[in-house]
Amino acid sequence: MRRIGVLTSGGDAPGMNAALRAVVRVALDRGMEVFGVYEGYEGLIHGGEMIRPLGWNDVGGILQAGGTILGTARSQAMRTPEGRHKVVRHALECGLEGLVVIGGDGSLSGAQVLYDEWPDHVRVLAENGMPEAQEWGERRFHIVGLPGSIDNDLFGTDMSIGADTALHTVIRNLDQLVSTASAHQRTFVVEVMGRNCGYLALMSAIATGSDWVLIPEEEMALRWHNQMVESLRRGRAMGRRHETVLFAEGARHTDGLPISSEELQRILASRLGVDVRVTVLGHVQRGGSPTAFDRVLATRLGAAAVERLAGADEGTAPAMMGLQANRPAATPLPEVVEKSRGVQQQLAKVSVEGGVQPAVGGMLQCHRPMHHRERLVIRARQPRQMMHVFHLVSL
Ligand code: F6P
């Protein structure tokens, strides 16, 4: 393969730059040319100056930077056949033979549709007299995805690029809230990102010893209000001076209606008679310099993506390179797309005793114990049980 493109798409995630740097440098080392596509798929839709060659020095000094130097977007045009037709035209014009897409589930879904439709768009362009399309013929366009999302909601990787950094950000903020919460004997309701996935909320709840957590994957009991209130009430009776109640932004009632911070605040204040404050961490979770874990993960996966493109032949299907059992591994893109949508259902079905399904992060291992958090807290007070509890809830 002589020339590839690379883009970052969807919500930015710390480590996207590190992945980009690895893609560019490994590709150059392999004798390929690399074109950076700016502003996600929008760059391919507009073409021209939005697709430019990247050299070794263009990606220097970005390893530690949050965000993405290519820019990103949630492209609406990419959802339309007309938009994807333009993508194919501009990719052909630039002589791209492959593409690395760094993004979340929406971005990787777009990549799969592009791959599927590629031959049809090329045919139409060839019929309309485009020389590059006529020359292209029946060849396949090669696509490799990289999981870039703080949500950690992608099938095919134990961790997505950016999730570890976001988790550290959440934990840092929670630790700071706990000190003031305790000083004032207050309860803090904290909203954490995650539309469909409670990874950040659940992991930060474990890592900070939070008192209650609500996540989208949980099948809520009808009387969950009561359970939460009773548990917190007992904690106070045992001498606790504060609580933190975490909820993922996608947490829902049994009827599917969203749970809001105002609702939690009202319930806790009226039924516990405590002073309740709300903190929405918001986009602060997406920022910042990537952790060592994310830098290394992004670099390993970026290198693996280029290796896959370098070795691609007509039989090579589009895939996402993810981390599985601490090794980069390819998962077919259709499987990633389909099963990422199904992670929620998988989580609802699985039990700790029933074993852990691979490659949906550490969620499965610790989701169930959190249902029994109250029991764990009580057991944790018994020294002989401490190690057991530690192993039960550790990742
Ligand atoms: O997908 C990452 C994410 O940060 C989600 O956790 C959040 O729901 C969403 O993006 C926010 O998107 P935007 O920045 O477009 O509002």
mmCIF file of C-alpha atoms and ligand atoms in Angstrom:
data_model
loop_
_atom_site.group_PDB
_atom_site.id
_atom_site.type_symbol
_atom_site.label_atom_id
_atom_site.label_comp_id
_atom_site.label_asym_id
_atom_site.label_seq_id
_atom_site.Cartn_x
_atom_site.Cartn_y
_atom_site.Cartn_z
ATOM 1 C CA MET A 1 0.000 0.000 0.000
ATOM 2 C CA ARG A 2 1.478 3.342 -1.028
ATOM 3 C CA ARG A 3 -0.744 5.961 0.549
ATOM 4 C CA ILE A 4 -3.142 5.942 3.505
ATOM 5 C CA GLY A 5 -5.354 8.494 5.207
ATOM 6 C CA VAL A 6 -5.950 8.932 8.914
ATOM 7 C CA LEU A 7 -8.734 10.764 10.731
ATOM 8 C CA THR A 8 -10.130 11.240 14.221
ATOM 9 C CA SER A 9 -13.911 11.277 14.545
ATOM 10 C CA GLY A 10 -16.715 11.634 17.097
ATOM 11 C CA GLY A 11 -16.053 12.787 20.654
ATOM 12 C CA ASP A 12 -12.358 13.460 21.199
ATOM 13 C CA ALA A 13 -10.488 11.252 23.645
ATOM 14 C CA PRO A 14 -7.092 11.733 25.306
ATOM 15 C CA GLY A 15 -4.597 9.580 23.426
ATOM 16 C CA MET A 16 -5.988 10.242 19.937
ATOM 17 C CA ASN A 17 -2.882 12.302 19.193
ATOM 18 C CA ALA A 18 -0.634 9.512 20.420
ATOM 19 C CA ALA A 19 -2.434 7.093 18.096
ATOM 20 C CA LEU A 20 -2.111 9.523 15.193
ATOM 21 C CA ARG A 21 1.605 9.933 15.844
ATOM 22 C CA ALA A 22 2.122 6.177 15.838
ATOM 23 C CA VAL A 23 0.106 5.729 12.641
ATOM 24 C CA VAL A 24 2.087 8.411 10.813
ATOM 25 C CA ARG A 25 5.521 7.345 11.962
ATOM 26 C CA VAL A 26 5.065 3.599 11.509
ATOM 27 C CA ALA A 27 3.571 4.197 8.052
ATOM 28 C CA LEU A 28 6.472 6.463 7.030
ATOM 29 C CA ASP A 29 8.882 3.877 8.345
ATOM 30 C CA ARG A 30 7.098 1.290 6.173
ATOM 31 C CA GLY A 31 7.604 3.509 3.119
ATOM 32 C CA MET A 32 3.997 4.692 2.896
ATOM 33 C CA GLU A 33 2.722 8.240 2.529
ATOM 34 C CA VAL A 34 0.183 9.465 5.055
ATOM 35 C CA PHE A 35 -2.504 12.069 4.517
ATOM 36 C CA GLY A 36 -4.160 13.649 7.526
ATOM 37 C CA VAL A 37 -7.905 14.205 7.150
ATOM 38 C CA TYR A 38 -9.043 17.239 9.160
ATOM 39 C CA GLU A 39 -12.294 17.577 11.163
ATOM 40 C CA GLY A 40 -13.214 13.898 11.021
ATOM 41 C CA TYR A 41 -15.241 12.614 8.058
ATOM 42 C CA GLU A 42 -16.088 16.232 7.225
ATOM 43 C CA GLY A 43 -12.569 16.528 5.812
ATOM 44 C CA LEU A 44 -13.188 13.695 3.370
ATOM 45 C CA ILE A 45 -16.564 15.152 2.426
ATOM 46 C CA HIS A 46 -15.089 18.569 1.635
ATOM 47 C CA GLY A 47 -11.745 17.420 0.227
ATOM 48 C CA GLY A 48 -9.140 19.982 -0.908
ATOM 49 C CA GLU A 49 -7.125 21.566 1.885
ATOM 50 C CA MET A 50 -8.826 19.377 4.461
ATOM 51 C CA ILE A 51 -6.752 16.374 3.336
ATOM 52 C CA ARG A 52 -3.030 17.079 3.609
ATOM 53 C CA PRO A 53 0.210 15.072 3.723
ATOM 54 C CA LEU A 54 1.692 14.528 7.173
ATOM 55 C CA GLY A 55 5.421 14.218 7.762
ATOM 56 C CA TRP A 56 7.479 12.909 10.676
ATOM 57 C CA ASN A 57 7.764 16.328 12.321
ATOM 58 C CA ASP A 58 4.081 17.181 11.885
ATOM 59 C CA VAL A 59 3.298 14.720 14.651
ATOM 60 C CA GLY A 60 6.222 15.649 16.893
ATOM 61 C CA GLY A 61 5.448 16.846 20.418
ATOM 62 C CA ILE A 62 1.812 15.713 20.370
ATOM 63 C CA LEU A 63 2.116 12.458 22.315
ATOM 64 C CA GLN A 64 1.213 14.140 25.584
ATOM 65 C CA ALA A 65 -1.468 16.489 24.239
ATOM 66 C CA GLY A 66 -5.198 15.976 24.849
ATOM 67 C CA GLY A 67 -7.771 16.551 22.096
ATOM 68 C CA THR A 68 -6.714 15.884 18.516
ATOM 69 C CA ILE A 69 -4.543 18.045 16.262
ATOM 70 C CA LEU A 70 -6.582 16.867 13.270
ATOM 71 C CA GLY A 71 -9.810 18.163 14.794
ATOM 72 C CA THR A 72 -12.909 16.011 15.012
ATOM 73 C CA ALA A 73 -16.628 16.209 14.301
ATOM 74 C CA ARG A 74 -19.843 14.253 14.557
ATOM 75 C CA SER A 75 -20.568 14.368 10.839
ATOM 76 C CA GLN A 76 -24.216 14.341 9.842
ATOM 77 C CA ALA A 77 -23.315 14.310 6.129
ATOM 78 C CA MET A 78 -21.461 11.021 6.598
ATOM 79 C CA ARG A 79 -24.796 9.462 7.502
ATOM 80 C CA THR A 80 -26.107 10.135 3.978
ATOM 81 C CA PRO A 81 -25.250 8.256 0.730
ATOM 82 C CA GLU A 82 -24.496 11.631 -0.900
ATOM 83 C CA GLY A 83 -21.960 12.429 1.805
ATOM 84 C CA ARG A 84 -20.288 9.037 1.457
ATOM 85 C CA HIS A 85 -20.194 9.448 -2.334
ATOM 86 C CA LYS A 86 -18.135 12.601 -1.810
ATOM 87 C CA VAL A 87 -15.891 10.737 0.614
ATOM 88 C CA VAL A 88 -15.108 8.117 -2.045
ATOM 89 C CA ARG A 89 -14.514 10.773 -4.707
ATOM 90 C CA HIS A 90 -12.057 12.709 -2.545
ATOM 91 C CA ALA A 91 -10.289 9.579 -1.320
ATOM 92 C CA LEU A 92 -9.752 8.535 -4.944
ATOM 93 C CA GLU A 93 -8.629 12.037 -5.934
ATOM 94 C CA CYS A 94 -5.996 11.947 -3.180
ATOM 95 C CA GLY A 95 -4.861 8.466 -4.151
ATOM 96 C CA LEU A 96 -5.708 6.946 -0.774
ATOM 97 C CA GLU A 97 -5.672 3.168 -0.716
ATOM 98 C CA GLY A 98 -6.493 2.717 2.948
ATOM 99 C CA LEU A 99 -7.814 4.631 5.929
ATOM 100 C CA VAL A 100 -7.324 4.561 9.684
ATOM 101 C CA VAL A 101 -10.382 5.792 11.583
ATOM 102 C CA ILE A 102 -9.811 6.662 15.248
ATOM 103 C CA GLY A 103 -13.148 7.043 17.022
ATOM 104 C CA GLY A 104 -16.082 5.525 18.841
ATOM 105 C CA ASP A 105 -18.972 3.314 17.776
ATOM 106 C CA GLY A 106 -20.635 5.897 15.505
ATOM 107 C CA SER A 107 -17.381 6.583 13.670
ATOM 108 C CA LEU A 108 -16.638 2.893 13.210
ATOM 109 C CA SER A 109 -20.195 2.240 11.997
ATOM 110 C CA GLY A 110 -19.623 4.943 9.384
ATOM 111 C CA ALA A 111 -16.384 3.238 8.349
ATOM 112 C CA GLN A 112 -18.178 -0.072 7.847
ATOM 113 C CA VAL A 113 -20.908 1.489 5.689
ATOM 114 C CA LEU A 114 -18.240 3.252 3.650
ATOM 115 C CA TYR A 115 -16.440 -0.043 3.066
ATOM 116 C CA ASP A 116 -19.673 -1.797 2.049
ATOM 117 C CA GLU A 117 -20.722 0.927 -0.368
ATOM 118 C CA TRP A 118 -17.264 1.647 -1.801
ATOM 119 C CA PRO A 119 -17.613 -0.477 -4.994
ATOM 120 C CA ASP A 120 -20.984 1.112 -5.877
ATOM 121 C CA HIS A 121 -19.669 4.650 -5.500
ATOM 122 C CA VAL A 122 -16.558 3.810 -7.535
ATOM 123 C CA ARG A 123 -18.711 2.337 -10.286
ATOM 124 C CA VAL A 124 -20.858 5.477 -10.525
ATOM 125 C CA LEU A 125 -17.796 7.730 -10.512
ATOM 126 C CA ALA A 126 -16.163 5.605 -13.238
ATOM 127 C CA GLU A 127 -19.318 5.772 -15.348
ATOM 128 C CA ASN A 128 -19.243 9.524 -14.931
ATOM 129 C CA GLY A 129 -15.748 9.586 -16.387
ATOM 130 C CA MET A 130 -13.547 10.018 -13.297
ATOM 131 C CA PRO A 131 -10.135 8.611 -14.372
ATOM 132 C CA GLU A 132 -9.068 7.594 -10.839
ATOM 133 C CA ALA A 133 -12.291 5.594 -10.429
ATOM 134 C CA GLN A 134 -11.842 3.900 -13.799
ATOM 135 C CA GLU A 135 -8.290 3.002 -12.875
ATOM 136 C CA TRP A 136 -9.353 1.750 -9.436
ATOM 137 C CA GLY A 137 -11.516 -1.018 -10.932
ATOM 138 C CA GLU A 138 -12.705 -3.728 -8.572
ATOM 139 C CA ARG A 139 -10.087 -3.308 -5.827
ATOM 140 C CA ARG A 140 -11.131 -3.029 -2.192
ATOM 141 C CA PHE A 141 -10.466 0.027 -0.087
ATOM 142 C CA HIS A 142 -8.869 -1.011 3.189
ATOM 143 C CA ILE A 143 -10.088 0.350 6.507
ATOM 144 C CA VAL A 144 -8.781 -0.160 10.025
ATOM 145 C CA GLY A 145 -10.533 1.292 13.049
ATOM 146 C CA LEU A 146 -9.000 2.231 16.386
ATOM 147 C CA PRO A 147 -11.176 2.511 19.507
ATOM 148 C CA GLY A 148 -11.051 6.144 20.613
ATOM 149 C CA SER A 149 -13.668 6.956 23.242
ATOM 150 C CA ILE A 150 -13.702 7.820 26.921
ATOM 151 C CA ASP A 151 -16.859 5.724 27.315
ATOM 152 C CA ASN A 152 -15.069 2.356 26.938
ATOM 153 C CA ASP A 153 -18.184 0.973 25.289
ATOM 154 C CA LEU A 154 -16.652 -0.830 22.302
ATOM 155 C CA PHE A 155 -16.691 -4.549 21.762
ATOM 156 C CA GLY A 156 -13.327 -5.953 20.682
ATOM 157 C CA THR A 157 -11.084 -4.154 23.132
ATOM 158 C CA ASP A 158 -10.545 -4.406 26.855
ATOM 159 C CA MET A 159 -9.932 -0.666 26.969
ATOM 160 C CA SER A 160 -10.598 2.113 24.481
ATOM 161 C CA ILE A 161 -8.138 4.958 24.011
ATOM 162 C CA GLY A 162 -8.990 7.785 26.447
ATOM 163 C CA ALA A 163 -11.034 5.814 28.994
ATOM 164 C CA ASP A 164 -8.184 5.470 31.479
ATOM 165 C CA THR A 165 -7.402 9.185 31.382
ATOM 166 C CA ALA A 166 -11.055 10.094 31.837
ATOM 167 C CA LEU A 167 -11.301 7.700 34.770
ATOM 168 C CA HIS A 168 -8.335 9.365 36.424
ATOM 169 C CA THR A 169 -9.947 12.750 35.894
ATOM 170 C CA VAL A 170 -13.186 11.580 37.491
ATOM 171 C CA ILE A 171 -11.351 10.085 40.448
ATOM 172 C CA ARG A 172 -9.268 13.199 41.000
ATOM 173 C CA ASN A 173 -12.413 15.309 41.062
ATOM 174 C CA LEU A 174 -14.267 12.920 43.352
ATOM 175 C CA ASP A 175 -11.407 12.817 45.826
ATOM 176 C CA GLN A 176 -11.604 16.588 46.005
ATOM 177 C CA LEU A 177 -15.352 16.542 46.517
ATOM 178 C CA VAL A 178 -15.097 14.014 49.337
ATOM 179 C CA SER A 179 -13.016 16.302 51.507
ATOM 180 C CA THR A 180 -15.525 19.142 51.360
ATOM 181 C CA ALA A 181 -18.464 16.717 51.596
ATOM 182 C CA SER A 182 -17.072 15.297 54.804
ATOM 183 C CA ALA A 183 -16.267 18.700 56.265
ATOM 184 C CA HIS A 184 -19.915 19.796 55.836
ATOM 185 C CA GLN A 185 -21.550 16.382 56.338
ATOM 186 C CA ARG A 186 -23.065 16.681 52.888
ATOM 187 C CA THR A 187 -24.235 14.270 50.214
ATOM 188 C CA PHE A 188 -22.895 14.824 46.711
ATOM 189 C CA VAL A 189 -24.759 13.648 43.622
ATOM 190 C CA VAL A 190 -22.222 13.449 40.812
ATOM 191 C CA GLU A 191 -23.074 12.989 37.142
ATOM 192 C CA VAL A 192 -20.440 11.179 35.122
ATOM 193 C CA MET A 193 -20.298 10.838 31.311
ATOM 194 C CA GLY A 194 -21.498 7.692 29.584
ATOM 195 C CA ARG A 195 -24.633 7.695 27.464
ATOM 196 C CA ASN A 196 -24.932 3.957 27.069
ATOM 197 C CA CYS A 197 -22.153 2.657 29.220
ATOM 198 C CA GLY A 198 -21.549 2.962 32.935
ATOM 199 C CA TYR A 199 -17.850 2.136 32.807
ATOM 200 C CA LEU A 200 -16.660 5.520 34.101
ATOM 201 C CA ALA A 201 -19.328 5.738 36.802
ATOM 202 C CA LEU A 202 -18.859 2.198 38.047
ATOM 203 C CA MET A 203 -15.065 2.159 38.028
ATOM 204 C CA SER A 204 -14.827 5.524 39.714
ATOM 205 C CA ALA A 205 -17.388 4.381 42.296
ATOM 206 C CA ILE A 206 -15.174 1.414 43.160
ATOM 207 C CA ALA A 207 -11.976 3.427 43.059
ATOM 208 C CA THR A 208 -13.267 6.143 45.352
ATOM 209 C CA GLY A 209 -15.454 4.042 47.626
ATOM 210 C CA SER A 210 -18.650 5.782 46.600
ATOM 211 C CA ASP A 211 -21.849 4.955 48.401
ATOM 212 C CA TRP A 212 -24.258 4.360 45.534
ATOM 213 C CA VAL A 213 -23.930 4.123 41.771
ATOM 214 C CA LEU A 214 -26.506 4.145 38.991
ATOM 215 C CA ILE A 215 -25.524 2.971 35.504
ATOM 216 C CA PRO A 216 -27.415 2.393 32.242
ATOM 217 C CA GLU A 217 -26.654 -1.338 32.220
ATOM 218 C CA GLU A 218 -28.340 -1.958 35.523
ATOM 219 C CA GLU A 219 -31.806 -3.379 35.551
ATOM 220 C CA MET A 220 -33.269 -1.038 38.110
ATOM 221 C CA ALA A 221 -35.426 -2.515 40.834
ATOM 222 C CA LEU A 222 -38.865 -0.951 41.018
ATOM 223 C CA ARG A 223 -38.166 0.377 44.499
ATOM 224 C CA TRP A 224 -34.550 1.383 43.923
ATOM 225 C CA HIS A 225 -35.191 4.732 45.631
ATOM 226 C CA ASN A 226 -35.957 2.918 48.861
ATOM 227 C CA GLN A 227 -32.902 0.677 48.624
ATOM 228 C CA MET A 228 -30.630 3.662 48.037
ATOM 229 C CA VAL A 229 -32.150 5.747 50.836
ATOM 230 C CA GLU A 230 -32.075 2.890 53.345
ATOM 231 C CA SER A 231 -28.463 2.064 52.542
ATOM 232 C CA LEU A 232 -27.361 5.673 52.934
ATOM 233 C CA ARG A 233 -29.380 6.042 56.122
ATOM 234 C CA ARG A 234 -27.619 3.036 57.660
ATOM 235 C CA GLY A 235 -24.250 4.493 56.673
ATOM 236 C CA ARG A 236 -25.018 7.688 58.559
ATOM 237 C CA ALA A 237 -26.241 5.686 61.547
ATOM 238 C CA MET A 238 -22.851 3.949 61.552
ATOM 239 C CA GLY A 239 -21.111 7.294 61.801
ATOM 240 C CA ARG A 240 -20.386 8.251 58.196
ATOM 241 C CA ARG A 241 -20.174 12.024 57.666
ATOM 242 C CA HIS A 242 -20.881 12.190 53.934
ATOM 243 C CA GLU A 243 -21.989 10.277 50.852
ATOM 244 C CA THR A 244 -21.199 10.343 47.189
ATOM 245 C CA VAL A 245 -23.880 9.053 44.841
ATOM 246 C CA LEU A 246 -22.610 8.612 41.286
ATOM 247 C CA PHE A 247 -24.751 8.243 38.214
ATOM 248 C CA ALA A 248 -23.897 7.822 34.569
ATOM 249 C CA GLU A 249 -25.659 10.349 32.339
ATOM 250 C CA GLY A 250 -27.438 7.443 30.604
ATOM 251 C CA ALA A 251 -28.864 5.851 33.776
ATOM 252 C CA ARG A 252 -32.586 5.176 33.409
ATOM 253 C CA HIS A 253 -35.671 4.111 35.298
ATOM 254 C CA THR A 254 -37.292 0.763 34.496
ATOM 255 C CA ASP A 255 -39.673 2.578 32.135
ATOM 256 C CA GLY A 256 -36.719 4.041 30.204
ATOM 257 C CA LEU A 257 -37.073 7.611 31.465
ATOM 258 C CA PRO A 258 -33.756 9.265 32.365
ATOM 259 C CA ILE A 259 -32.731 9.635 35.989
ATOM 260 C CA SER A 260 -31.785 13.235 36.689
ATOM 261 C CA SER A 261 -29.544 14.861 39.247
ATOM 262 C CA GLU A 262 -32.473 17.064 40.370
ATOM 263 C CA GLU A 263 -34.554 13.979 41.066
ATOM 264 C CA LEU A 264 -31.773 12.360 43.096
ATOM 265 C CA GLN A 265 -31.189 15.587 44.985
ATOM 266 C CA ARG A 266 -34.883 15.903 45.823
ATOM 267 C CA ILE A 267 -35.221 12.304 46.989
ATOM 268 C CA LEU A 268 -32.103 12.345 49.137
ATOM 269 C CA ALA A 269 -32.788 15.736 50.693
ATOM 270 C CA SER A 270 -36.417 15.011 51.537
ATOM 271 C CA ARG A 271 -36.022 11.427 52.734
ATOM 272 C CA LEU A 272 -32.665 11.632 54.481
ATOM 273 C CA GLY A 273 -32.861 15.229 55.604
ATOM 274 C CA VAL A 274 -29.289 15.831 54.486
ATOM 275 C CA ASP A 275 -27.742 18.750 52.626
ATOM 276 C CA VAL A 276 -27.365 17.567 49.010
ATOM 277 C CA ARG A 277 -25.204 19.229 46.358
ATOM 278 C CA VAL A 278 -24.976 18.326 42.681
ATOM 279 C CA THR A 279 -21.826 18.279 40.563
ATOM 280 C CA VAL A 280 -21.896 17.581 36.831
ATOM 281 C CA LEU A 281 -18.358 16.776 35.743
ATOM 282 C CA GLY A 282 -19.200 17.265 32.054
ATOM 283 C CA HIS A 283 -16.605 17.803 29.354
ATOM 284 C CA VAL A 284 -13.766 18.195 31.818
ATOM 285 C CA GLN A 285 -13.711 14.384 31.593
ATOM 286 C CA ARG A 286 -12.711 14.506 27.938
ATOM 287 C CA GLY A 287 -9.734 16.790 28.394
ATOM 288 C CA GLY A 288 -6.212 16.624 29.681
ATOM 289 C CA SER A 289 -2.956 14.942 28.932
ATOM 290 C CA PRO A 290 -3.315 11.173 28.403
ATOM 291 C CA THR A 291 -2.156 8.838 31.153
ATOM 292 C CA ALA A 292 0.826 6.569 30.542
ATOM 293 C CA PHE A 293 -1.629 3.730 29.941
ATOM 294 C CA ASP A 294 -3.453 5.638 27.202
ATOM 295 C CA ARG A 295 -0.225 6.790 25.561
ATOM 296 C CA VAL A 296 1.106 3.251 25.409
ATOM 297 C CA LEU A 297 -2.242 1.774 24.344
ATOM 298 C CA ALA A 298 -2.669 4.361 21.576
ATOM 299 C CA THR A 299 0.879 3.840 20.340
ATOM 300 C CA ARG A 300 0.599 0.058 20.272
ATOM 301 C CA LEU A 301 -2.764 0.104 18.509
ATOM 302 C CA GLY A 302 -1.675 2.804 16.053
ATOM 303 C CA ALA A 303 1.337 0.720 15.081
ATOM 304 C CA ALA A 304 -0.815 -2.417 14.794
ATOM 305 C CA ALA A 305 -3.288 -0.608 12.521
ATOM 306 C CA VAL A 306 -0.544 0.299 10.066
ATOM 307 C CA GLU A 307 0.906 -3.207 10.154
ATOM 308 C CA ARG A 308 -2.515 -4.531 9.212
ATOM 309 C CA LEU A 309 -2.810 -2.098 6.307
ATOM 310 C CA ALA A 310 0.743 -2.840 5.173
ATOM 311 C CA GLY A 311 -0.027 -6.546 4.988
ATOM 312 C CA ALA A 312 -3.512 -6.130 3.467
ATOM 313 C CA ASP A 313 -4.540 -7.970 0.327
ATOM 314 C CA GLU A 314 -7.879 -8.301 -1.458
ATOM 315 C CA GLY A 315 -9.057 -10.766 1.171
ATOM 316 C CA THR A 316 -8.387 -8.472 4.133
ATOM 317 C CA ALA A 317 -11.655 -7.380 5.721
ATOM 318 C CA PRO A 318 -12.094 -4.126 7.647
ATOM 319 C CA ALA A 319 -11.282 -4.559 11.317
ATOM 320 C CA MET A 320 -10.741 -2.688 14.543
ATOM 321 C CA MET A 321 -7.462 -3.166 16.340
ATOM 322 C CA GLY A 322 -8.141 -3.467 20.048
ATOM 323 C CA LEU A 323 -6.423 -4.656 23.170
ATOM 324 C CA GLN A 324 -7.331 -8.213 24.144
ATOM 325 C CA ALA A 325 -5.520 -9.914 27.018
ATOM 326 C CA ASN A 326 -2.851 -7.206 26.754
ATOM 327 C CA ARG A 327 -2.153 -7.780 23.060
ATOM 328 C CA PRO A 328 -3.303 -5.858 19.998
ATOM 329 C CA ALA A 329 -5.877 -7.991 18.210
ATOM 330 C CA ALA A 330 -8.140 -7.477 15.202
ATOM 331 C CA THR A 331 -11.907 -7.859 15.407
ATOM 332 C CA PRO A 332 -13.961 -7.649 12.203
ATOM 333 C CA LEU A 333 -15.610 -4.246 12.009
ATOM 334 C CA PRO A 334 -19.170 -5.573 11.512
ATOM 335 C CA GLU A 335 -18.777 -7.570 14.719
ATOM 336 C CA VAL A 336 -17.483 -4.533 16.599
ATOM 337 C CA VAL A 337 -20.393 -2.432 15.389
ATOM 338 C CA GLU A 338 -23.055 -5.023 16.082
ATOM 339 C CA LYS A 339 -21.782 -6.221 19.436
ATOM 340 C CA SER A 340 -20.957 -2.763 20.751
ATOM 341 C CA ARG A 341 -24.658 -2.027 20.422
ATOM 342 C CA GLY A 342 -25.312 -5.261 22.285
ATOM 343 C CA VAL A 343 -22.953 -4.658 25.201
ATOM 344 C CA GLN A 344 -25.817 -3.411 27.284
ATOM 345 C CA GLN A 345 -27.805 -6.595 26.784
ATOM 346 C CA GLN A 346 -24.733 -8.744 27.430
ATOM 347 C CA LEU A 347 -24.130 -6.965 30.680
ATOM 348 C CA ALA A 348 -27.694 -7.489 31.778
ATOM 349 C CA LYS A 349 -27.453 -11.221 31.146
ATOM 350 C CA VAL A 350 -24.050 -12.123 32.472
ATOM 351 C CA SER A 351 -23.344 -13.178 36.013
ATOM 352 C CA VAL A 352 -20.018 -13.246 37.784
ATOM 353 C CA GLU A 353 -20.352 -16.984 38.364
ATOM 354 C CA GLY A 354 -21.263 -17.481 34.715
ATOM 355 C CA GLY A 355 -17.870 -16.238 33.599
ATOM 356 C CA VAL A 356 -16.680 -13.140 31.841
ATOM 357 C CA GLN A 357 -17.205 -12.564 28.161
ATOM 358 C CA PRO A 358 -14.026 -11.313 26.503
ATOM 359 C CA ALA A 359 -13.367 -7.841 25.291
ATOM 360 C CA VAL A 360 -16.044 -5.701 26.831
ATOM 361 C CA GLY A 361 -13.725 -4.214 29.360
ATOM 362 C CA GLY A 362 -13.624 -5.034 33.052
ATOM 363 C CA MET A 363 -17.264 -4.031 33.418
ATOM 364 C CA LEU A 364 -18.638 -7.510 33.639
ATOM 365 C CA GLN A 365 -16.357 -8.534 36.413
ATOM 366 C CA CYS A 366 -17.434 -5.867 38.780
ATOM 367 C CA HIS A 367 -20.937 -4.981 37.746
ATOM 368 C CA ARG A 368 -22.608 -7.646 39.823
ATOM 369 C CA PRO A 369 -20.731 -7.071 43.075
ATOM 370 C CA MET A 370 -21.888 -3.463 42.934
ATOM 371 C CA HIS A 371 -25.482 -4.674 43.110
ATOM 372 C CA HIS A 372 -24.488 -6.062 46.472
ATOM 373 C CA ARG A 373 -22.425 -3.126 47.467
ATOM 374 C CA GLU A 374 -24.074 -2.752 50.806
ATOM 375 C CA ARG A 375 -23.205 -6.332 51.740
ATOM 376 C CA LEU A 376 -19.629 -5.758 50.608
ATOM 377 C CA VAL A 377 -19.281 -2.644 52.691
ATOM 378 C CA ILE A 378 -20.408 -4.514 55.768
ATOM 379 C CA ARG A 379 -18.101 -7.419 55.042
ATOM 380 C CA ALA A 380 -15.241 -5.055 54.412
ATOM 381 C CA ARG A 381 -15.478 -3.941 58.009
ATOM 382 C CA GLN A 382 -14.453 -7.414 59.109
ATOM 383 C CA PRO A 383 -10.653 -7.594 58.799
ATOM 384 C CA ARG A 384 -10.452 -11.284 57.930
ATOM 385 C CA GLN A 385 -12.759 -10.725 54.993
ATOM 386 C CA MET A 386 -10.876 -7.713 53.662
ATOM 387 C CA MET A 387 -8.683 -9.555 51.187
ATOM 388 C CA HIS A 388 -11.619 -11.536 49.904
ATOM 389 C CA VAL A 389 -13.608 -8.393 49.277
ATOM 390 C CA PHE A 390 -10.615 -6.734 47.679
ATOM 391 C CA HIS A 391 -10.286 -9.575 45.194
ATOM 392 C CA LEU A 392 -13.994 -9.651 44.573
ATOM 393 C CA VAL A 393 -14.257 -6.033 43.560
ATOM 394 C CA SER A 394 -10.811 -5.446 42.083
ATOM 395 C CA LEU A 395 -10.373 -5.532 38.339
HETATM 396 O O1 F6P B 1 -18.902 9.524 23.517
HETATM 397 C C1 F6P B 1 -18.153 10.269 24.397
HETATM 398 C C2 F6P B 1 -18.999 11.264 25.122
HETATM 399 O O2 F6P B 1 -18.168 12.052 25.924
HETATM 400 C C3 F6P B 1 -20.150 10.684 25.940
HETATM 401 O O3 F6P B 1 -19.759 10.206 27.191
HETATM 402 C C4 F6P B 1 -21.077 11.869 26.030
HETATM 403 O O4 F6P B 1 -22.377 11.460 26.256
HETATM 404 C C5 F6P B 1 -20.918 12.503 24.686
HETATM 405 O O5 F6P B 1 -19.652 12.131 24.212
HETATM 406 C C6 F6P B 1 -21.050 14.003 24.663
HETATM 407 O O6 F6P B 1 -20.962 14.420 23.338
HETATM 408 P P1 F6P B 1 -20.809 15.927 22.875
HETATM 409 O O7 F6P B 1 -19.450 16.415 23.274
HETATM 410 O O8 F6P B 1 -20.971 15.870 21.399
HETATM 411 O O9 F6P B 1 -21.892 16.683 23.565
#
